[in-house]
Amino acid sequence: MTEVLAPWRPILSRALHRNRSLPNARYFQLATINRQGQPTNRTVVFRGFLDNSNQLQIITDSRSEKIHHIHHNSLSEICWYFPQNERAISH
Ligand SMILES: Cc1cc2nc3c(=O)[nH]c(=O)nc-3n(C[C@H](O)[C@H](O)[C@H](O)COP(=O)(O)O)c2cc1C
């Protein structure tokens, strides 16, 4: 089934393309919620979109804390910094 792309998806794809020469721009911060209801945050590497969908792929150990958190509470938030922004490219 083809997923409708989210409004942020082409923006993110463009940012990834603009920053393709910067390996560090593939890192993002993933915050999950632990069993005590507290946010926990860590850096992970973006491994592409799953089947050209809105879903971000990462590689991790299934025993890691983040996996336990997501099974318990699927809410999460990411934060991603791209040094090469739109303005820097167009000038
Ligand atoms: C630059 C950088 C990239 C990382 N990339 C990953 C990654 O792709 N997957 C991952 O599981 N951990 C990655 N880590 C380690 C995580 O930040 C984290 O320490 C680890 O996954 C354990 O997190 P957790 O116990 O909260 O699940 C990376 C760390 C750094 C500094």
GROMACS .gro file of N, CA, C and O and ligand atoms in nm:
model
  395
    1MET      N    1   0.085  -0.119   0.000
    1MET     CA    2   0.000   0.000   0.000
    1MET      C    3   0.088   0.125   0.000
    1MET      O    4   0.186   0.131   0.074
    2THR      N    5   0.054   0.224  -0.082
    2THR     CA    6   0.134   0.345  -0.088
    2THR      C    7   0.088   0.443   0.019
    2THR      O    8  -0.030   0.476   0.027
    3GLU      N    9   0.182   0.490   0.098
    3GLU     CA   10   0.151   0.584   0.206
    3GLU      C   11   0.155   0.726   0.150
    3GLU      O   12   0.242   0.760   0.070
    4VAL      N   13   0.060   0.810   0.193
    4VAL     CA   14   0.063   0.952   0.153
    4VAL      C   15   0.179   1.017   0.227
    4VAL      O   16   0.194   0.999   0.349
    5LEU      N   17   0.262   1.089   0.153
    5LEU     CA   18   0.378   1.150   0.219
    5LEU      C   19   0.336   1.265   0.310
    5LEU      O   20   0.251   1.346   0.274
    6ALA      N   21   0.395   1.270   0.429
    6ALA     CA   22   0.367   1.376   0.525
    6ALA      C   23   0.422   1.509   0.473
    6ALA      O   24   0.518   1.510   0.395
    7PRO      N   25   0.365   1.623   0.517
    7PRO     CA   26   0.412   1.754   0.468
    7PRO      C   27   0.562   1.776   0.495
    7PRO      O   28   0.630   1.843   0.417
    8TRP      N   29   0.614   1.722   0.605
    8TRP     CA   30   0.755   1.742   0.638
    8TRP      C   31   0.849   1.653   0.558
    8TRP      O   32   0.970   1.676   0.553
    9ARG      N   33   0.792   1.553   0.492
    9ARG     CA   34   0.877   1.451   0.428
    9ARG      C   35   0.961   1.507   0.313
    9ARG      O   36   1.083   1.484   0.309
   10PRO      N   37   0.903   1.584   0.217
   10PRO     CA   38   0.988   1.640   0.111
   10PRO      C   39   1.087   1.743   0.164
   10PRO      O   40   1.197   1.756   0.110
   11ILE      N   41   1.050   1.813   0.272
   11ILE     CA   42   1.142   1.912   0.332
   11ILE      C   43   1.263   1.838   0.389
   11ILE      O   44   1.378   1.880   0.370
   12LEU      N   45   1.236   1.729   0.458
   12LEU     CA   46   1.345   1.649   0.514
   12LEU      C   47   1.431   1.588   0.403
   12LEU      O   48   1.555   1.589   0.412
   13SER      N   49   1.368   1.540   0.299
   13SER     CA   50   1.445   1.482   0.187
   13SER      C   51   1.537   1.586   0.124
   13SER      O   52   1.653   1.557   0.092
   14ARG      N   53   1.485   1.709   0.108
   14ARG     CA   54   1.568   1.816   0.051
   14ARG      C   55   1.685   1.849   0.142
   14ARG      O   56   1.798   1.867   0.097
   15ALA      N   57   1.659   1.856   0.273
   15ALA     CA   58   1.766   1.886   0.369
   15ALA      C   59   1.873   1.776   0.365
   15ALA      O   60   1.993   1.805   0.367
   16LEU      N   61   1.830   1.653   0.356
   16LEU     CA   62   1.927   1.542   0.349
   16LEU      C   63   2.010   1.552   0.221
   16LEU      O   64   2.132   1.530   0.222
   17HIS      N   65   1.946   1.590   0.113
   17HIS     CA   66   2.018   1.603  -0.013
   17HIS      C   67   2.120   1.717  -0.006
   17HIS      O   68   2.235   1.700  -0.046
   18ARG      N   69   2.077   1.832   0.048
   18ARG     CA   70   2.168   1.948   0.060
   18ARG      C   71   2.287   1.918   0.149
   18ARG      O   72   2.394   1.973   0.130
   19ASN      N   73   2.266   1.831   0.248
   19ASN     CA   74   2.371   1.802   0.347
   19ASN      C   75   2.440   1.667   0.321
   19ASN      O   76   2.504   1.612   0.409
   20ARG      N   77   2.427   1.616   0.198
   20ARG     CA   78   2.473   1.480   0.171
   20ARG      C   79   2.624   1.464   0.187
   20ARG      O   80   2.673   1.353   0.209
   21SER      N   81   2.699   1.575   0.175
   21SER     CA   82   2.845   1.565   0.188
   21SER      C   83   2.889   1.566   0.335
   21SER      O   84   3.008   1.553   0.363
   22LEU      N   85   2.795   1.585   0.427
   22LEU     CA   86   2.829   1.595   0.570
   22LEU      C   87   2.780   1.469   0.643
   22LEU      O   88   2.661   1.458   0.674
   23PRO      N   89   2.868   1.375   0.671
   23PRO     CA   90   2.825   1.252   0.739
   23PRO      C   91   2.753   1.280   0.871
   23PRO      O   92   2.658   1.209   0.906
   24ASN      N   93   2.795   1.384   0.943
   24ASN     CA   94   2.733   1.414   1.073
   24ASN      C   95   2.587   1.458   1.060
   24ASN      O   96   2.511   1.449   1.156
   25ALA      N   97   2.550   1.503   0.941
   25ALA     CA   98   2.411   1.548   0.921
   25ALA      C   99   2.316   1.429   0.913
   25ALA      O  100   2.194   1.449   0.902
   26ARG      N  101   2.367   1.309   0.919
   26ARG     CA  102   2.279   1.191   0.921
   26ARG      C  103   2.249   1.145   1.064
   26ARG      O  104   2.178   1.048   1.085
   27TYR      N  105   2.304   1.218   1.162
   27TYR     CA  106   2.274   1.186   1.301
   27TYR      C  107   2.152   1.267   1.345
   27TYR      O  108   2.141   1.386   1.310
   28PHE      N  109   2.064   1.207   1.418
   28PHE     CA  110   1.959   1.286   1.482
   28PHE      C  111   1.940   1.238   1.625
   28PHE      O  112   1.990   1.131   1.663
   29GLN      N  113   1.870   1.318   1.702
   29GLN     CA  114   1.845   1.286   1.842
   29GLN      C  115   1.703   1.231   1.855
   29GLN      O  116   1.608   1.292   1.805
   30LEU      N  117   1.695   1.116   1.916
   30LEU     CA  118   1.566   1.047   1.935
   30LEU      C  119   1.531   1.045   2.083
   30LEU      O  120   1.605   0.987   2.164
   31ALA      N  121   1.420   1.109   2.117
   31ALA     CA  122   1.374   1.109   2.256
   31ALA      C  123   1.256   1.014   2.269
   31ALA      O  124   1.162   1.018   2.189
   32THR      N  125   1.264   0.927   2.369
   32THR     CA  126   1.152   0.836   2.400
   32THR      C  127   1.112   0.861   2.545
   32THR      O  128   1.175   0.941   2.615
   33ILE      N  129   1.008   0.791   2.589
   33ILE     CA  130   0.957   0.811   2.725
   33ILE      C  131   0.975   0.680   2.802
   33ILE      O  132   0.929   0.575   2.757
   34ASN      N  133   1.041   0.690   2.916
   34ASN     CA  134   1.066   0.567   2.992
   34ASN      C  135   0.943   0.530   3.077
   34ASN      O  136   0.842   0.601   3.079
   35ARG      N  137   0.952   0.420   3.149
   35ARG     CA  138   0.838   0.369   3.226
   35ARG      C  139   0.797   0.463   3.339
   35ARG      O  140   0.685   0.456   3.389
   36GLN      N  141   0.888   0.550   3.378
   36GLN     CA  142   0.857   0.649   3.482
   36GLN      C  143   0.795   0.775   3.420
   36GLN      O  144   0.767   0.873   3.492
   37GLY      N  145   0.778   0.775   3.288
   37GLY     CA  146   0.717   0.890   3.221
   37GLY      C  147   0.815   1.003   3.194
   37GLY      O  148   0.775   1.113   3.158
   38GLN      N  149   0.945   0.972   3.207
   38GLN     CA  150   1.046   1.076   3.184
   38GLN      C  151   1.103   1.065   3.042
   38GLN      O  152   1.119   0.953   2.991
   39PRO      N  153   1.138   1.179   2.982
   39PRO     CA  154   1.201   1.174   2.850
   39PRO      C  155   1.344   1.124   2.860
   39PRO      O  156   1.414   1.155   2.958
   40THR      N  157   1.385   1.046   2.762
   40THR     CA  158   1.526   1.005   2.753
   40THR      C  159   1.568   1.025   2.608
   40THR      O  160   1.491   1.000   2.516
   41ASN      N  161   1.688   1.070   2.591
   41ASN     CA  162   1.732   1.117   2.461
   41ASN      C  163   1.866   1.055   2.423
   41ASN      O  164   1.950   1.035   2.509
   42ARG      N  165   1.883   1.026   2.295
   42ARG     CA  166   2.013   0.975   2.248
   42ARG      C  167   2.028   1.004   2.099
   42ARG      O  168   1.930   1.032   2.028
   43THR      N  169   2.153   0.991   2.054
   43THR     CA  170   2.186   1.014   1.913
   43THR      C  171   2.179   0.881   1.838
   43THR      O  172   2.226   0.779   1.888
   44VAL      N  173   2.121   0.885   1.718
   44VAL     CA  174   2.119   0.767   1.631
   44VAL      C  175   2.150   0.810   1.487
   44VAL      O  176   2.149   0.929   1.455
   45VAL      N  177   2.178   0.712   1.403
   45VAL     CA  178   2.211   0.739   1.263
   45VAL      C  179   2.090   0.708   1.175
   45VAL      O  180   2.033   0.599   1.184
   46PHE      N  181   2.056   0.803   1.090
   46PHE     CA  182   1.948   0.783   0.994
   46PHE      C  183   1.993   0.686   0.886
   46PHE      O  184   2.099   0.705   0.824
   47ARG      N  185   1.914   0.581   0.862
   47ARG     CA  186   1.949   0.477   0.763
   47ARG      C  187   1.856   0.476   0.644
   47ARG      O  188   1.848   0.376   0.572
   48GLY      N  189   1.782   0.584   0.624
   48GLY     CA  190   1.695   0.592   0.508
   48GLY      C  191   1.549   0.580   0.548
   48GLY      O  192   1.515   0.553   0.664
   49PHE      N  193   1.463   0.601   0.449
   49PHE     CA  194   1.319   0.588   0.471
   49PHE      C  195   1.279   0.444   0.439
   49PHE      O  196   1.329   0.385   0.343
   50LEU      N  197   1.187   0.392   0.517
   50LEU     CA  198   1.139   0.256   0.491
   50LEU      C  199   1.048   0.257   0.368
   50LEU      O  200   0.944   0.325   0.368
   51ASP      N  201   1.089   0.186   0.263
   51ASP     CA  202   1.007   0.173   0.141
   51ASP      C  203   0.953   0.306   0.091
   51ASP      O  204   0.835   0.316   0.055
   52ASN      N  205   1.035   0.409   0.095
   52ASN     CA  206   0.995   0.542   0.046
   52ASN      C  207   0.871   0.596   0.119
   52ASN      O  208   0.790   0.669   0.062
   53SER      N  209   0.857   0.559   0.246
   53SER     CA  210   0.741   0.603   0.326
   53SER      C  211   0.783   0.720   0.417
   53SER      O  212   0.890   0.777   0.400
   54ASN      N  213   0.697   0.751   0.514
   54ASN     CA  214   0.730   0.853   0.615
   54ASN      C  215   0.814   0.796   0.729
   54ASN      O  216   0.848   0.868   0.822
   55GLN      N  217   0.839   0.666   0.724
   55GLN     CA  218   0.904   0.602   0.839
   55GLN      C  219   1.056   0.605   0.828
   55GLN      O  220   1.112   0.567   0.725
   56LEU      N  221   1.118   0.654   0.936
   56LEU     CA  222   1.264   0.667   0.940
   56LEU      C  223   1.323   0.535   0.990
   56LEU      O  224   1.276   0.480   1.090
   57GLN      N  225   1.427   0.489   0.923
   57GLN     CA  226   1.491   0.365   0.967
   57GLN      C  227   1.616   0.396   1.048
   57GLN      O  228   1.696   0.482   1.009
   58ILE      N  229   1.632   0.323   1.158
   58ILE     CA  230   1.758   0.325   1.231
   58ILE      C  231   1.797   0.180   1.258
   58ILE      O  232   1.712   0.089   1.248
   59ILE      N  233   1.922   0.159   1.290
   59ILE     CA  234   1.968   0.026   1.331
   59ILE      C  235   2.000   0.033   1.479
   59ILE      O  236   2.067   0.128   1.524
   60THR      N  237   1.951  -0.064   1.554
   60THR     CA  238   1.981  -0.066   1.697
   60THR      C  239   1.973  -0.209   1.748
   60THR      O  240   1.939  -0.301   1.675
   61ASP      N  241   2.006  -0.223   1.876
   61ASP     CA  242   1.998  -0.353   1.942
   61ASP      C  243   1.857  -0.366   2.000
   61ASP      O  244   1.810  -0.275   2.070
   62SER      N  245   1.791  -0.478   1.970
   62SER     CA  246   1.652  -0.493   2.017
   62SER      C  247   1.643  -0.494   2.170
   62SER      O  248   1.536  -0.475   2.225
   63ARG      N  249   1.757  -0.515   2.239
   63ARG     CA  250   1.757  -0.514   2.387
   63ARG      C  251   1.778  -0.375   2.443
   63ARG      O  252   1.780  -0.355   2.564
   64SER      N  253   1.796  -0.274   2.355
   64SER     CA  254   1.828  -0.140   2.405
   64SER      C  255   1.708  -0.077   2.475
   64SER      O  256   1.592  -0.112   2.450
   65GLU      N  257   1.740   0.018   2.561
   65GLU     CA  258   1.636   0.087   2.639
   65GLU      C  259   1.530   0.150   2.547
   65GLU      O  260   1.411   0.144   2.576
   66LYS      N  261   1.576   0.213   2.439
   66LYS     CA  262   1.482   0.285   2.353
   66LYS      C  263   1.374   0.192   2.298
   66LYS      O  264   1.260   0.233   2.282
   67ILE      N  265   1.412   0.067   2.269
   67ILE     CA  266   1.313  -0.029   2.216
   67ILE      C  267   1.210  -0.063   2.326
   67ILE      O  268   1.089  -0.066   2.300
   68HIS      N  269   1.257  -0.083   2.448
   68HIS     CA  270   1.164  -0.108   2.560
   68HIS      C  271   1.068   0.009   2.576
   68HIS      O  272   0.948  -0.009   2.596
   69HIS      N  273   1.124   0.130   2.567
   69HIS     CA  274   1.040   0.250   2.585
   69HIS      C  275   0.930   0.254   2.478
   69HIS      O  276   0.813   0.279   2.509
   70ILE      N  277   0.971   0.233   2.352
   70ILE     CA  278   0.874   0.246   2.241
   70ILE      C  279   0.766   0.138   2.250
   70ILE      O  280   0.649   0.164   2.220
   71HIS      N  281   0.805   0.019   2.297
   71HIS     CA  282   0.703  -0.086   2.314
   71HIS      C  283   0.602  -0.046   2.421
   71HIS      O  284   0.483  -0.075   2.411
   72HIS      N  285   0.651   0.023   2.522
   72HIS     CA  286   0.565   0.064   2.632
   72HIS      C  287   0.484   0.189   2.599
   72HIS      O  288   0.368   0.203   2.638
   73ASN      N  289   0.547   0.282   2.525
   73ASN     CA  290   0.483   0.409   2.490
   73ASN      C  291   0.541   0.452   2.355
   73ASN      O  292   0.660   0.484   2.346
   74SER      N  293   0.456   0.451   2.253
   74SER     CA  294   0.507   0.475   2.117
   74SER      C  295   0.534   0.624   2.089
   74SER      O  296   0.583   0.657   1.980
   75LEU      N  297   0.503   0.714   2.184
   75LEU     CA  298   0.532   0.855   2.161
   75LEU      C  299   0.683   0.879   2.162
   75LEU      O  300   0.755   0.825   2.247
   76SER      N  301   0.729   0.957   2.066
   76SER     CA  302   0.870   0.994   2.064
   76SER      C  303   0.884   1.126   1.989
   76SER      O  304   0.788   1.173   1.926
   77GLU      N  305   1.002   1.182   1.998
   77GLU     CA  306   1.028   1.307   1.926
   77GLU      C  307   1.172   1.304   1.879
   77GLU      O  308   1.259   1.248   1.946
   78ILE      N  309   1.195   1.361   1.761
   78ILE     CA  310   1.333   1.370   1.715
   78ILE      C  311   1.373   1.515   1.696
   78ILE      O  312   1.287   1.603   1.676
   79CYS      N  313   1.502   1.538   1.700
   79CYS     CA  314   1.558   1.670   1.678
   79CYS      C  315   1.676   1.651   1.583
   79CYS      O  316   1.759   1.562   1.603
   80TRP      N  317   1.680   1.735   1.478
   80TRP     CA  318   1.779   1.713   1.372
   80TRP      C  319   1.832   1.848   1.327
   80TRP      O  320   1.754   1.937   1.293
   81TYR      N  321   1.962   1.862   1.327
   81TYR     CA  322   2.024   1.988   1.284
   81TYR      C  323   2.096   1.968   1.152
   81TYR      O  324   2.179   1.877   1.139
   82PHE      N  325   2.063   2.052   1.054
   82PHE     CA  326   2.130   2.049   0.925
   82PHE      C  327   2.212   2.176   0.907
   82PHE      O  328   2.154   2.285   0.895
   83PRO      N  329   2.346   2.165   0.903
   83PRO     CA  330   2.429   2.285   0.888
   83PRO      C  331   2.402   2.358   0.756
   83PRO      O  332   2.407   2.480   0.751
   84GLN      N  333   2.378   2.283   0.649
   84GLN     CA  334   2.353   2.345   0.518
   84GLN      C  335   2.204   2.375   0.505
   84GLN      O  336   2.125   2.284   0.483
   85ASN      N  337   2.170   2.502   0.519
   85ASN     CA  338   2.027   2.533   0.509
   85ASN      C  339   1.994   2.587   0.370
   85ASN      O  340   2.081   2.603   0.286
   86GLU      N  341   1.867   2.613   0.348
   86GLU     CA  342   1.817   2.656   0.216
   86GLU      C  343   1.890   2.780   0.167
   86GLU      O  344   1.935   2.786   0.054
   87ARG      N  345   1.905   2.877   0.257
   87ARG     CA  346   1.965   3.005   0.220
   87ARG      C  347   2.111   2.986   0.179
   87ARG      O  348   2.156   3.043   0.080
   88ALA      N  349   2.183   2.902   0.254
   88ALA     CA  350   2.325   2.882   0.225
   88ALA      C  351   2.344   2.823   0.085
   88ALA      O  352   2.438   2.855   0.015
   89ILE      N  353   2.250   2.740   0.043
   89ILE     CA  354   2.260   2.675  -0.087
   89ILE      C  355   2.224   2.772  -0.199
   89ILE      O  356   2.286   2.772  -0.304
   90SER      N  357   2.128   2.861  -0.176
   90SER     CA  358   2.078   2.942  -0.288
   90SER      C  359   2.166   3.065  -0.315
   90SER      O  360   2.144   3.134  -0.413
   91HIS      N  361   2.264   3.094  -0.229
   91HIS     CA  362   2.350   3.209  -0.253
   91HIS      C  363   2.491   3.168  -0.290
   91HIS      O  364   2.536   3.065  -0.252
   92LIG     C1  365   2.731   0.971   1.662
   92LIG     C2  366   2.653   0.860   1.729
   92LIG     C3  367   2.572   0.777   1.652
   92LIG     C4  368   2.500   0.673   1.712
   92LIG     N1  369   2.419   0.595   1.634
   92LIG     C5  370   2.347   0.497   1.692
   92LIG     C6  371   2.257   0.418   1.613
   92LIG     O1  372   2.244   0.434   1.491
   92LIG     N2  373   2.185   0.322   1.676
   92LIG     C7  374   2.195   0.301   1.811
   92LIG     O2  375   2.128   0.212   1.859
   92LIG     N3  376   2.278   0.374   1.888
   92LIG     C8  377   2.353   0.472   1.832
   92LIG     N4  378   2.436   0.548   1.909
   92LIG     C9  379   2.440   0.521   2.053
   92LIG    C10  380   2.316   0.584   2.119
   92LIG     O3  381   2.332   0.723   2.125
   92LIG    C11  382   2.287   0.526   2.258
   92LIG     O4  383   2.394   0.548   2.344
   92LIG    C12  384   2.259   0.376   2.253
   92LIG     O5  385   2.178   0.343   2.141
   92LIG    C13  386   2.189   0.328   2.381
   92LIG     O6  387   2.071   0.401   2.395
   92LIG     P1  388   1.948   0.351   2.485
   92LIG     O7  389   2.009   0.270   2.598
   92LIG     O8  390   1.884   0.477   2.535
   92LIG     O9  391   1.858   0.271   2.398
   92LIG    C14  392   2.508   0.652   1.851
   92LIG    C15  393   2.588   0.737   1.927
   92LIG    C16  394   2.660   0.838   1.867
   92LIG    C17  395   2.745   0.930   1.953
   0.00000   0.00000   0.00000
